[in-house]
Coordinates of C-alpha atoms in Angstrom, one line a residue:
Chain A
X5 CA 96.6 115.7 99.6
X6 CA 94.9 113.6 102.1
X7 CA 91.1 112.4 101.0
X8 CA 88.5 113.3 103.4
X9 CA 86.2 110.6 103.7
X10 CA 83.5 111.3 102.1
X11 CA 80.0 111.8 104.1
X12 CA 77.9 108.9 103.8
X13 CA 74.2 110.5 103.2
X14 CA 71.4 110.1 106.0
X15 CA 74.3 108.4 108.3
X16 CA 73.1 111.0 111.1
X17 CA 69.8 109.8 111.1
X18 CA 68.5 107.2 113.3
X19 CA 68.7 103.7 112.3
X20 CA 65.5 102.2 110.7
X21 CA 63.2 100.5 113.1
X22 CA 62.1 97.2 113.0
X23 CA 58.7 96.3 114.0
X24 CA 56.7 99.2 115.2
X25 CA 53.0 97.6 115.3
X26 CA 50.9 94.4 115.7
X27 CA 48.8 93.6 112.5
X28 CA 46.2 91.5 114.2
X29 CA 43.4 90.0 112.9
X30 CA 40.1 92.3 112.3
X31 CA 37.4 91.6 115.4
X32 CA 34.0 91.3 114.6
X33 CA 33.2 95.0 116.3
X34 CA 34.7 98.0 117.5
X35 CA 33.6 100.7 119.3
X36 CA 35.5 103.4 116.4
X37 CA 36.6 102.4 112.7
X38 CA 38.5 104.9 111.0
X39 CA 38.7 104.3 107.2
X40 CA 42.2 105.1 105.9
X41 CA 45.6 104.3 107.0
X42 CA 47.4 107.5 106.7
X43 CA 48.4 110.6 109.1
X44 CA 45.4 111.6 109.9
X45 CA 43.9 108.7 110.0
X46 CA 46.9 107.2 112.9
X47 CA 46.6 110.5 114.4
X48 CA 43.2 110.5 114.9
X49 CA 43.1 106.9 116.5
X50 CA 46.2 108.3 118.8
X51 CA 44.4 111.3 120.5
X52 CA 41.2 108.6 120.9
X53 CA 43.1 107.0 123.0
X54 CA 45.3 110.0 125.1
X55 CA 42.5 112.6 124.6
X56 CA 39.0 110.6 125.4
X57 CA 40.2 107.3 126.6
X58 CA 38.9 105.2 123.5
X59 CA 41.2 102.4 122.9
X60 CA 38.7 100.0 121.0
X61 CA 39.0 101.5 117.6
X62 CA 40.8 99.3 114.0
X63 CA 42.3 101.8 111.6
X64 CA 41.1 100.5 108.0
X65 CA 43.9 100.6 105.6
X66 CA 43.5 98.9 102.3
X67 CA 47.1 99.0 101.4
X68 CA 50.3 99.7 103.4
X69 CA 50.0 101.6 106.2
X70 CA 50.8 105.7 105.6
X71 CA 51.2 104.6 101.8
X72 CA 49.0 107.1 100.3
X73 CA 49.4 110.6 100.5
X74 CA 51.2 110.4 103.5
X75 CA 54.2 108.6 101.8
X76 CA 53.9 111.6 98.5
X77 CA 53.7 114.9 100.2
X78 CA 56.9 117.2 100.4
X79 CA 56.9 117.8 104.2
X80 CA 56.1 121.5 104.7
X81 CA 54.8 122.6 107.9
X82 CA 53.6 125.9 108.6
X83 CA 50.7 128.0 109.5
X84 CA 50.5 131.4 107.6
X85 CA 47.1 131.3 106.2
X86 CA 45.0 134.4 106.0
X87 CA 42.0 133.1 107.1
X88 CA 41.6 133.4 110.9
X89 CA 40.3 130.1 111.2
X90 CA 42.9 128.5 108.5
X91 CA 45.5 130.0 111.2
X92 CA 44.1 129.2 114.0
X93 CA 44.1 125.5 113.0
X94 CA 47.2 124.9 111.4
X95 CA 48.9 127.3 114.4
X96 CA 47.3 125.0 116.8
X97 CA 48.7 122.2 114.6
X98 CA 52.3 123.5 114.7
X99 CA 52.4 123.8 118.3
X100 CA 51.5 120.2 118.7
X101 CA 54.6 119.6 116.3
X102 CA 57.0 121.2 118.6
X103 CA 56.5 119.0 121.1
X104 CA 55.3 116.0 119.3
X105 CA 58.6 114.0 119.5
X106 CA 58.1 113.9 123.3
X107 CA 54.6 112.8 122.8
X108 CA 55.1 110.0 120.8
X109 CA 58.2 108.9 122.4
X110 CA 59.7 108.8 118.7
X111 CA 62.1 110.7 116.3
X112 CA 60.1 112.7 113.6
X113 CA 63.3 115.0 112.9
X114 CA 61.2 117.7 112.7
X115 CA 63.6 121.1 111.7
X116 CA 62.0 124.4 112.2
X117 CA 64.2 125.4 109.3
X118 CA 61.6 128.5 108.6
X119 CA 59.6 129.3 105.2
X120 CA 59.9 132.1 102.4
X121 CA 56.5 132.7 100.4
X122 CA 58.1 134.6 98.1
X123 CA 56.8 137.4 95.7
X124 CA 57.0 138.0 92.5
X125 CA 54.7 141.0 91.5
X126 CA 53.6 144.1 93.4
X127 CA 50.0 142.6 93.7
X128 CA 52.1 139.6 95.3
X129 CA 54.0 142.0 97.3
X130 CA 50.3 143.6 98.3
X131 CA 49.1 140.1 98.9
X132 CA 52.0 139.2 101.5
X133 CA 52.3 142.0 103.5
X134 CA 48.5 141.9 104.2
X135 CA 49.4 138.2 105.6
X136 CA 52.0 139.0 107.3
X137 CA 49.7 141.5 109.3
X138 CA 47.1 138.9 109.3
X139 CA 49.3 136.1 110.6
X140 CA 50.9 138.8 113.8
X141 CA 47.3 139.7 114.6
X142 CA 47.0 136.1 115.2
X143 CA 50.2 135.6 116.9
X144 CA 51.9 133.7 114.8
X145 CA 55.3 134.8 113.2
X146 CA 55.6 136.4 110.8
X147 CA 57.9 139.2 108.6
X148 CA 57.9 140.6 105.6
X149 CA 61.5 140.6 104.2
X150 CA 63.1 142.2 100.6
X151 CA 65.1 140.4 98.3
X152 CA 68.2 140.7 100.1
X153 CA 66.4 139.2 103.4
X154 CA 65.5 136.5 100.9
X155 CA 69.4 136.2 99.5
X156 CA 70.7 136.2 103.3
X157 CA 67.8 133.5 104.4
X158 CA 68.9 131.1 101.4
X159 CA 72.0 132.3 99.2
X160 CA 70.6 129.8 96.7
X161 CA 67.9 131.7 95.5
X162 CA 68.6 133.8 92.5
X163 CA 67.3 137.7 93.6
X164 CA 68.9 139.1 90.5
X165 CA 66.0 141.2 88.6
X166 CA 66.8 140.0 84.7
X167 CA 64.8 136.7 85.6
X168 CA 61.7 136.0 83.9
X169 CA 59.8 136.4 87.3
X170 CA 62.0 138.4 89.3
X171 CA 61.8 138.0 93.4
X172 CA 60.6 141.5 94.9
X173 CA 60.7 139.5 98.5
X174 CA 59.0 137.1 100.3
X175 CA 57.2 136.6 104.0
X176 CA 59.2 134.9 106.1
X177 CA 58.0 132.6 109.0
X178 CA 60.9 131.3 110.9
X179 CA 59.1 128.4 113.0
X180 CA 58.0 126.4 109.6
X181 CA 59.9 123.9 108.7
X182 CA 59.8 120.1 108.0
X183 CA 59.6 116.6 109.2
X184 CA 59.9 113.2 108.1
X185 CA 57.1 112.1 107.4
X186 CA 57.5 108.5 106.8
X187 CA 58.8 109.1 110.9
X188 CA 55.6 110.8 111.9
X189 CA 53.2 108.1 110.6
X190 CA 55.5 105.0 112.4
X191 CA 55.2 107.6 115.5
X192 CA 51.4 107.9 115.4
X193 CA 51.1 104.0 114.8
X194 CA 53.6 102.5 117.2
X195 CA 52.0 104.6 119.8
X196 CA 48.5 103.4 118.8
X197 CA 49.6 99.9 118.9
X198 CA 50.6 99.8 122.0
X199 CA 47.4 101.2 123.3
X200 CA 45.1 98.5 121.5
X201 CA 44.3 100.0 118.5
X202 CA 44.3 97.2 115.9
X203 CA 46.0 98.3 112.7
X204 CA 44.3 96.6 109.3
X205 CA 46.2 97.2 106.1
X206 CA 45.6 95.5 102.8
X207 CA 41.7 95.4 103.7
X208 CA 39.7 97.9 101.0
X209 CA 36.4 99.5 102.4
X210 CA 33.8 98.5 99.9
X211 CA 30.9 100.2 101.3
X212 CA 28.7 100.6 104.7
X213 CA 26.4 98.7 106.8
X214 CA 23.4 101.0 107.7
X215 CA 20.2 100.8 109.8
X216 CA 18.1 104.0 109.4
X217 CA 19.8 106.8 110.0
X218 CA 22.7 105.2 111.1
X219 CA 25.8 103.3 109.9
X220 CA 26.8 100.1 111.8
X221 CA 29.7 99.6 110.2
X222 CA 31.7 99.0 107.1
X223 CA 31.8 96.1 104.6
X224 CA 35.3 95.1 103.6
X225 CA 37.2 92.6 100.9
X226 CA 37.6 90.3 104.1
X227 CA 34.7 91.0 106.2
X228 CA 32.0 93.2 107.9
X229 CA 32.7 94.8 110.6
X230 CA 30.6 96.6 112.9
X231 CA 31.4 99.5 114.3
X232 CA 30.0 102.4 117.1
X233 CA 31.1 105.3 114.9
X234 CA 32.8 105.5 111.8
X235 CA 35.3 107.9 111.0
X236 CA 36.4 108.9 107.2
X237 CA 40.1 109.7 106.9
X238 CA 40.2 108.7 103.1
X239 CA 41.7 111.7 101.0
X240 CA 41.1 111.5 97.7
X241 CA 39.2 108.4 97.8
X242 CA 36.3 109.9 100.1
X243 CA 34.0 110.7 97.8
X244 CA 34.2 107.0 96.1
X245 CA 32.7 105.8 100.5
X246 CA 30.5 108.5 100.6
X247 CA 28.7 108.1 97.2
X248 CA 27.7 104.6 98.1
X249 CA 25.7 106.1 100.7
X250 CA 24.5 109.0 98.7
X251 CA 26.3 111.8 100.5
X252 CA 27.6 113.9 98.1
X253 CA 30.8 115.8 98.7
X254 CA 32.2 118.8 97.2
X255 CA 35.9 117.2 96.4
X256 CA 37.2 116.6 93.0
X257 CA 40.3 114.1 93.6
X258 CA 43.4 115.5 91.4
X259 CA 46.5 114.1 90.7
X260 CA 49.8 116.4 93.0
X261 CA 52.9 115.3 91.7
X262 CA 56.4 115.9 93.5
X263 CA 59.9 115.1 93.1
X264 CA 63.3 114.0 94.4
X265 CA 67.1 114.7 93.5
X266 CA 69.4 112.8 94.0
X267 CA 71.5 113.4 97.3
X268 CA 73.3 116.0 97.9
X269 CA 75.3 118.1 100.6
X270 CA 73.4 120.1 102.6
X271 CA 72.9 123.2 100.3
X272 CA 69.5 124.5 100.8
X273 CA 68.6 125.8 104.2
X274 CA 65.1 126.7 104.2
X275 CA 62.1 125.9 102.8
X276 CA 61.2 128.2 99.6
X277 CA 57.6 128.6 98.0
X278 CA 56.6 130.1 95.0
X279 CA 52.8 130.3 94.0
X280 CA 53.3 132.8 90.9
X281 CA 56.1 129.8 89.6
X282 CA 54.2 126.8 91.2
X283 CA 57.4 125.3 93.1
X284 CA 57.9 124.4 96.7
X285 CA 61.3 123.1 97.6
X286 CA 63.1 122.3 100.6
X287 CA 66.0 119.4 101.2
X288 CA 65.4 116.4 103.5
X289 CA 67.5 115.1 105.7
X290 CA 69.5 112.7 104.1
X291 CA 69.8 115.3 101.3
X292 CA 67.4 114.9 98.2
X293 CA 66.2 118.1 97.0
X294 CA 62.4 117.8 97.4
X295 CA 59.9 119.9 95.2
X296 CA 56.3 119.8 94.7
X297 CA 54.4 121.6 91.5
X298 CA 50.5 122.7 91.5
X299 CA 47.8 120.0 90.8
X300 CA 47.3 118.7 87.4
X301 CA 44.3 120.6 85.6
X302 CA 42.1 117.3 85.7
X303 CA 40.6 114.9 87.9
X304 CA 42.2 111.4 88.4
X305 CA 42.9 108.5 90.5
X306 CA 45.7 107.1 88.6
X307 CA 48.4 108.5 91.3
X308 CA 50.8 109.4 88.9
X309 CA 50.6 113.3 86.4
X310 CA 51.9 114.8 83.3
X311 CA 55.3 115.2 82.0
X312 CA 55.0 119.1 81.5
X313 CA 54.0 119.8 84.5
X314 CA 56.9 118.4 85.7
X315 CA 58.8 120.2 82.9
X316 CA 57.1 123.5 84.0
X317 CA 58.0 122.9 87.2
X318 CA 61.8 122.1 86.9
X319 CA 61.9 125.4 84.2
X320 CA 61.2 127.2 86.9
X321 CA 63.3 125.5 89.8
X322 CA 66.3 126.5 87.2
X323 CA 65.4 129.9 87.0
X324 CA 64.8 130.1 90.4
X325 CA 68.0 128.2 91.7
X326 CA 70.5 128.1 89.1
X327 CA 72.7 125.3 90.9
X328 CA 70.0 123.5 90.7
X329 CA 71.0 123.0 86.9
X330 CA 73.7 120.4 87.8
X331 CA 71.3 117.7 89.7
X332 CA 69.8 114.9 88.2
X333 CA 66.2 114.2 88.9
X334 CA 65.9 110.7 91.2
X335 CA 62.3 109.9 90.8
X336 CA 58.7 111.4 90.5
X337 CA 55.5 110.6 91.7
X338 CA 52.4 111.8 92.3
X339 CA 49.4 111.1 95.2
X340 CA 45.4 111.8 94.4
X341 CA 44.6 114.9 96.2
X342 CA 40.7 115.9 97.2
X343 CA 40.5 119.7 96.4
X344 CA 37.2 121.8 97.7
X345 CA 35.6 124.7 95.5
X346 CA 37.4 126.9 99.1
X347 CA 40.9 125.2 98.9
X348 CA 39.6 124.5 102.7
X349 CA 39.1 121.0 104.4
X350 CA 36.0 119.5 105.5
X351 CA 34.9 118.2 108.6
X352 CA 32.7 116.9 110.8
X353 CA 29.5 115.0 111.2
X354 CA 27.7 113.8 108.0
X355 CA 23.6 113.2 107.8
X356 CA 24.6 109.7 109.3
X357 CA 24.7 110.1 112.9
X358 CA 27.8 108.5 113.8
X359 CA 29.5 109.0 110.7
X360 CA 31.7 111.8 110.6
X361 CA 33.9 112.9 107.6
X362 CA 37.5 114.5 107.5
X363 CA 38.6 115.0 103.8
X364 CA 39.4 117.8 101.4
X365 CA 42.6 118.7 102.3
X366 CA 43.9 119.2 99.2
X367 CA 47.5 119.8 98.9
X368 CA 47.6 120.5 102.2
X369 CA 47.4 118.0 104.7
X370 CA 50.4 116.5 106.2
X371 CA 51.1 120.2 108.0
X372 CA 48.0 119.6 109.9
X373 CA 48.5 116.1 111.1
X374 CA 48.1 116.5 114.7
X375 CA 46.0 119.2 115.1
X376 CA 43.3 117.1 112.9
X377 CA 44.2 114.1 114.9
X378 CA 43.1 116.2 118.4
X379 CA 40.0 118.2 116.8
X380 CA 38.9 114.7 114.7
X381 CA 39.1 112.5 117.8
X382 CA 37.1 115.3 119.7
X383 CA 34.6 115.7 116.9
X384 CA 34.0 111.6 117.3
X385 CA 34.3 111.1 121.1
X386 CA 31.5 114.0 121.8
X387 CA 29.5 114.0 118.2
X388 CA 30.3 117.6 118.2
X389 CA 32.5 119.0 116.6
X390 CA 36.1 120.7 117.5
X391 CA 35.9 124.1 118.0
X392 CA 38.7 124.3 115.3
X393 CA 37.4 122.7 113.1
X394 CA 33.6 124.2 113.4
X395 CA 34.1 126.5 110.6
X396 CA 35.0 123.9 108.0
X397 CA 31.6 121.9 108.1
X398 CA 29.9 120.3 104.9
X399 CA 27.0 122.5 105.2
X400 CA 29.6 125.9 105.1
X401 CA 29.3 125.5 101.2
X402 CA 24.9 125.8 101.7
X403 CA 25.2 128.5 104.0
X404 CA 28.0 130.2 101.9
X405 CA 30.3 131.0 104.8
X406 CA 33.8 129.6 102.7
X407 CA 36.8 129.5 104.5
X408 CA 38.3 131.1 101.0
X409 CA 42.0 130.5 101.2
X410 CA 42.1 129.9 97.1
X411 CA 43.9 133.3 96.0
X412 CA 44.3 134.3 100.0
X413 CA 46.8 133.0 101.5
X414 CA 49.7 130.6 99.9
X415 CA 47.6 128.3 97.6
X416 CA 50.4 125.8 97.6
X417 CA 50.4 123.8 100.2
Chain B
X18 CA 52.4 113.6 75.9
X19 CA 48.9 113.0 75.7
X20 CA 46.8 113.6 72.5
X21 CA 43.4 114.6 72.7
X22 CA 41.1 114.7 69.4
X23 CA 39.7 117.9 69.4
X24 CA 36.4 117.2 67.2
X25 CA 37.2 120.2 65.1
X26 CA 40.9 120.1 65.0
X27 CA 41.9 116.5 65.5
X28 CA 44.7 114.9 67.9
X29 CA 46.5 117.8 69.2
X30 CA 48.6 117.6 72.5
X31 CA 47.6 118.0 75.7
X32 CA 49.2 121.7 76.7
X33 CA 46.8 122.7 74.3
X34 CA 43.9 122.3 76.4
X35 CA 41.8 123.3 79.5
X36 CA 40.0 121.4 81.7
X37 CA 36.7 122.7 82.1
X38 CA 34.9 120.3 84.9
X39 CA 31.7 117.8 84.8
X40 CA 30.1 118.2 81.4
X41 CA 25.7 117.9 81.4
X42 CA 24.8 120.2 84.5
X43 CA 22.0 122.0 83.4
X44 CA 21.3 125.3 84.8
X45 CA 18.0 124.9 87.1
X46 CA 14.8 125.1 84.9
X47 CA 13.0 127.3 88.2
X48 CA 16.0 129.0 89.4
X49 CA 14.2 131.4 91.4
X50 CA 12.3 128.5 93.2
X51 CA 15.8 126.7 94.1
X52 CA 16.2 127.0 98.3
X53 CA 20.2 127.5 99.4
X54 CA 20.6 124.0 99.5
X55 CA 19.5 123.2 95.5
X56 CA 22.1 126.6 94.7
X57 CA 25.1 124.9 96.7
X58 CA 24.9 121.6 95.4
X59 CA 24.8 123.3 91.3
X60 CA 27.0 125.6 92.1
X61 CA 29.8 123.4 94.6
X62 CA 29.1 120.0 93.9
X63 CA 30.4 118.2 90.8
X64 CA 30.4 114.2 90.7
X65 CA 34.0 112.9 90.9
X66 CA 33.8 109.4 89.7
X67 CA 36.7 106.7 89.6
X68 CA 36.0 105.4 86.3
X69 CA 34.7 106.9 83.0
X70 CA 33.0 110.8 83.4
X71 CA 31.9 113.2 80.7
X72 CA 33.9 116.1 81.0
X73 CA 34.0 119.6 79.3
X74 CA 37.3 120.7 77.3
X75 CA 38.4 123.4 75.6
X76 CA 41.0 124.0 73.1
X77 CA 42.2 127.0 74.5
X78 CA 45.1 126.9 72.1
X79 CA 43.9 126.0 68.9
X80 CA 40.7 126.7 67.8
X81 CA 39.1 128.0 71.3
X82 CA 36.1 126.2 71.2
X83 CA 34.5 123.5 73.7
X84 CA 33.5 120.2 73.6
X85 CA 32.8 117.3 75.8
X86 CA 35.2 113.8 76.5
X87 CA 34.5 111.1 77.9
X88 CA 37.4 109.7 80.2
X89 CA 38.5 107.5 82.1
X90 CA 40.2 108.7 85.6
X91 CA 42.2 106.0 86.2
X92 CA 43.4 105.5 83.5
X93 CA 43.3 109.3 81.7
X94 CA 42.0 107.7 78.8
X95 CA 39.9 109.8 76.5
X96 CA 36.8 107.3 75.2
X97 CA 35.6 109.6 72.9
X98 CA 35.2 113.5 72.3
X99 CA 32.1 115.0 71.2
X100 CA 31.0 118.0 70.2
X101 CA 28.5 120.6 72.1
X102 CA 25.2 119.3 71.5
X103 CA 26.1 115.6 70.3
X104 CA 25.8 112.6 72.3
X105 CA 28.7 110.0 72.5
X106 CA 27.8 106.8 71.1
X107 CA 29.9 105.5 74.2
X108 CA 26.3 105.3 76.9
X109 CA 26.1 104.5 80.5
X110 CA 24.0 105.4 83.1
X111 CA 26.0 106.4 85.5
X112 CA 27.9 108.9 83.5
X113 CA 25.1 111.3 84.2
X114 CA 24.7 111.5 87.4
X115 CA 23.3 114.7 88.1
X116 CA 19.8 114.4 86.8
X117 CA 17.3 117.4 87.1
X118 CA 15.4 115.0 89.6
X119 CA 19.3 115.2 91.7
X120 CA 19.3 118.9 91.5
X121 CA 15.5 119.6 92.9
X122 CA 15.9 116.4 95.5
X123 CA 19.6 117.1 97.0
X124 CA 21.0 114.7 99.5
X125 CA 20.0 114.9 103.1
X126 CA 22.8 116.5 104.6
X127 CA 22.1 119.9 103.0
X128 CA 18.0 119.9 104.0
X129 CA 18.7 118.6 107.6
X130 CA 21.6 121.0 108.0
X131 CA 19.3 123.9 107.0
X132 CA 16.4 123.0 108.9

């Protein structure tokens, strides 16, 4: 029998660029800094410049650019929050990802593969089909569908009822999906490059320069630099910037871990979430199974978690897809995630009048890439904030209107 | 797996425990004199330190009774674990950062945002 050759993994993906960016040498002032190298952070200086025209900014990153959480998260894109304005964010968000490849002139392989939230218990079942109604009155779509929509979706997912946590169904939203994100972040860069803005990695943000009310710029391991308006894009290390200038924030930073397989043929065609299990798996591209657990229990910055999490975690990728049994596990890692009491981001402008603050994503960021990047570089071009991102001010948690997606919608990002 | 030394129990592992948040907030002195602001920051806003912080635990599966830790969140060491009540030996300033003084005098963002 003749041997078929056998498919070499990722060999359908583009080839790995070279040199996407200048790394130039910090000037003594610009007219925007933005503190953190990541997606939002390149995002953010990209719709400065296509947006409002603002090409004098340096993007602060004090290791490798996109190395942080942007280089942990497991991919997921969607927008089926409960919330109205959790929806009308990440929607907004999506529909910028449909046509970001255009935009950026770049491959970010994003596949609208679709998602399945699924549901385990009747008060999950509940839960779901009041989102689904939630997420149509908002126009995004969404569809409730039983366990054998889930079986026909993914064929891979074991519906049988004898499991510990049997699958009753799941909502369904066909234009989720995923994208590489290592792809997006080069995307967002290149294109800022190109326009001026100066990309600084290995440079660590020590703390602020301030005169009265406002900051005029950062100190850094290298140098001071001043700066027009300073932008926070720090994730979980916000609250280390802000508490030199004694702003408090409501984050606690947490350690998320995730996980890869080894590769494998293309097996798993959809994205699957479970919140009662605490698994979210879909496959990239070049074919590792990917799969993210819940937050460990306690804080930390040491960007790596517990073993039983991980061991929870796999226990229940077994149950939950039995061929899963047979793959080895390639690596695990883990990224320092700023939750909120709200499970809700924050931002906007901060008691500093040209400081503004994005952080508090949580688990949850990377979906929401360039919608932040638009409503953040709005927020700092006019000093007022987005109208999408309004509702998720600082001083929401003072006048108690939450944004309460913790137990609403998918918790799980 | 990590142990943690419960101060009743001893070094048990960690599955055995909860995390229970910041450890020495006391609850306002004048609650009813607290404005919105002074509520959201004890209610929403806990410290979150990179470096050592007291902490509350509990031994949810043992002997169900809490304590505090002090522990570093780099490296997830526990210092020392102390008992409702005690004080660790281990002292530093900064691991008490909310002070009554913090609570009544909250940062500026909440009193300007109010206004």
């Amino acid at each position: 029998m003749p041997m078929t050759k056998p498919r070499t993994p990722g060999a359908e993906l583009p080839a790995h660029p070279t040199f996407l960016w200048e790394s130039p040498t910090p000037k003594k002032r610009y007219d925007v800094v933005i503190v953190g190298g990541g997606g939002h952070g390149l995002a953010t200086a990209h719709y400065l410049v296509k947006n409002h025209g603002i090409t004098d900014i340096a993007v602060i990153e004090r290791g490798w650019l996109a190395g942080g959480n942007m280089a942990r998260n497991t991919t997921i894109i969607r927008s089926n929050y409960l919330w109205d304005q959790s929806t009308a964010l990440y929607e907004y968000a999506l529909q910028l990802w449909e046509g970001l490849e255009d935009d950026l002139e770049y491959p970010i392989l994003f596949s609208q593969r679709g998602v399945l939230n699924l549901a385990h218990t009747l008060q999950e079942v509940r839960d779901s089909h009041r989102r689904v109604e939630a997420n149509k009155l908002n126009g995004v779509d969404a569809e409730w569908v039983d366990a054998d929509g889930v079986r026909e979706l993914c064929p891979l997912v074991n519906t049988s009822r004898d499991i510990r946590y049997p699958v009753l169904g799941a909502t369904y939203q066909p234009r989720a999906g995923i994208a590489k994100h290592d792809y997006v972040a080069w995307g967002f860069a290149r294109k800022a490059s190109a326009a001026g803005v100066h990309l600084i990695q290995d440079t660590s943000v020590t703390g602020f320069l301030t005169t009265g009310n406002r900051v005029t710029g950062i100190r850094t391991n290298r140098s001071d630099i001043s700066a027009g308006r300073v932008a926070l894009a720090a994730a979980g290390l916000t609250s280390t910037l802000t508490d030199t200038l004694g702003i408090r924030v409501p984050i606690q930073s947490r350690p998320l871990q995730a996980l890869v397989s080894e590769l494998l043929e293309p097996v798993h065609p959809t994205v699957v979430m479970s919140n009662a299990v605490h698994l979210y798996v879909s496959q990239a591209h070049k074919g590792e199974l990917v799969m993210g657990a819940g937050v460990d229990s306690y804080t930390g910055y040491g960007q790596r978690g517990a073993f039983h999490i991980i061991e929870r975690q796999m226990a229940a990728a077994v149950e939950l897809f039995p061929v899963f049994a047979r793959a080895h596990l390639l690596r695990s890692w883990a990224g320092t995630v700023d939750v909120t009491p709200d499970a809700s981001p924050i931002v906007g402008p901060t008691p500093y009048e040209n400081l503004f603050l994005n952080c508090g994503w949580g688990t949850g960021g990377f979906k929401a890439t360039p919608g932040l990047g638009v409503a953040f570089a709005h927020t700092i071009a006019t000093g007022t904030p987005h109208r999408l991102v309004a509702p998720f001010s600082l001083d929401r948690f003072v006048s108690g209107r939450l944004v309460d997606e913790h137990g609403a919608a998918a918790v799980a990002h | 797996m990590q142990l943690i030394d419960c101060p009743w129990c001893g070094c048990r592992e960690e599955i055995e425990f909860s995390y229970g948040g910041q450890a020495h907030i006391p609850y306002p002195d004048n609650p009813a004199e607290l404005n919105d602001t002074q509520w959201a920051h004890y209610v929403f806003f806990r410290s979150n330190p990179k470096g050592v912080c007291a902490e509350r635990w509990v031994h949810s599966a043992g002997c169900r009774r809490w304590f505090n830790a002090l522990r570093d969140t780099c490296t997830y060491h526990f210092i020392e674990t102390y008992r409702i009540g005690e004080s660790p030996s281990f002292t530093s300033a900064s691991l008490f950062p909310v002070t009554e003084s913090q609570v009544s005098v909250p940062t500026e963002a909440g009193d300007r945002k109010t206004q």
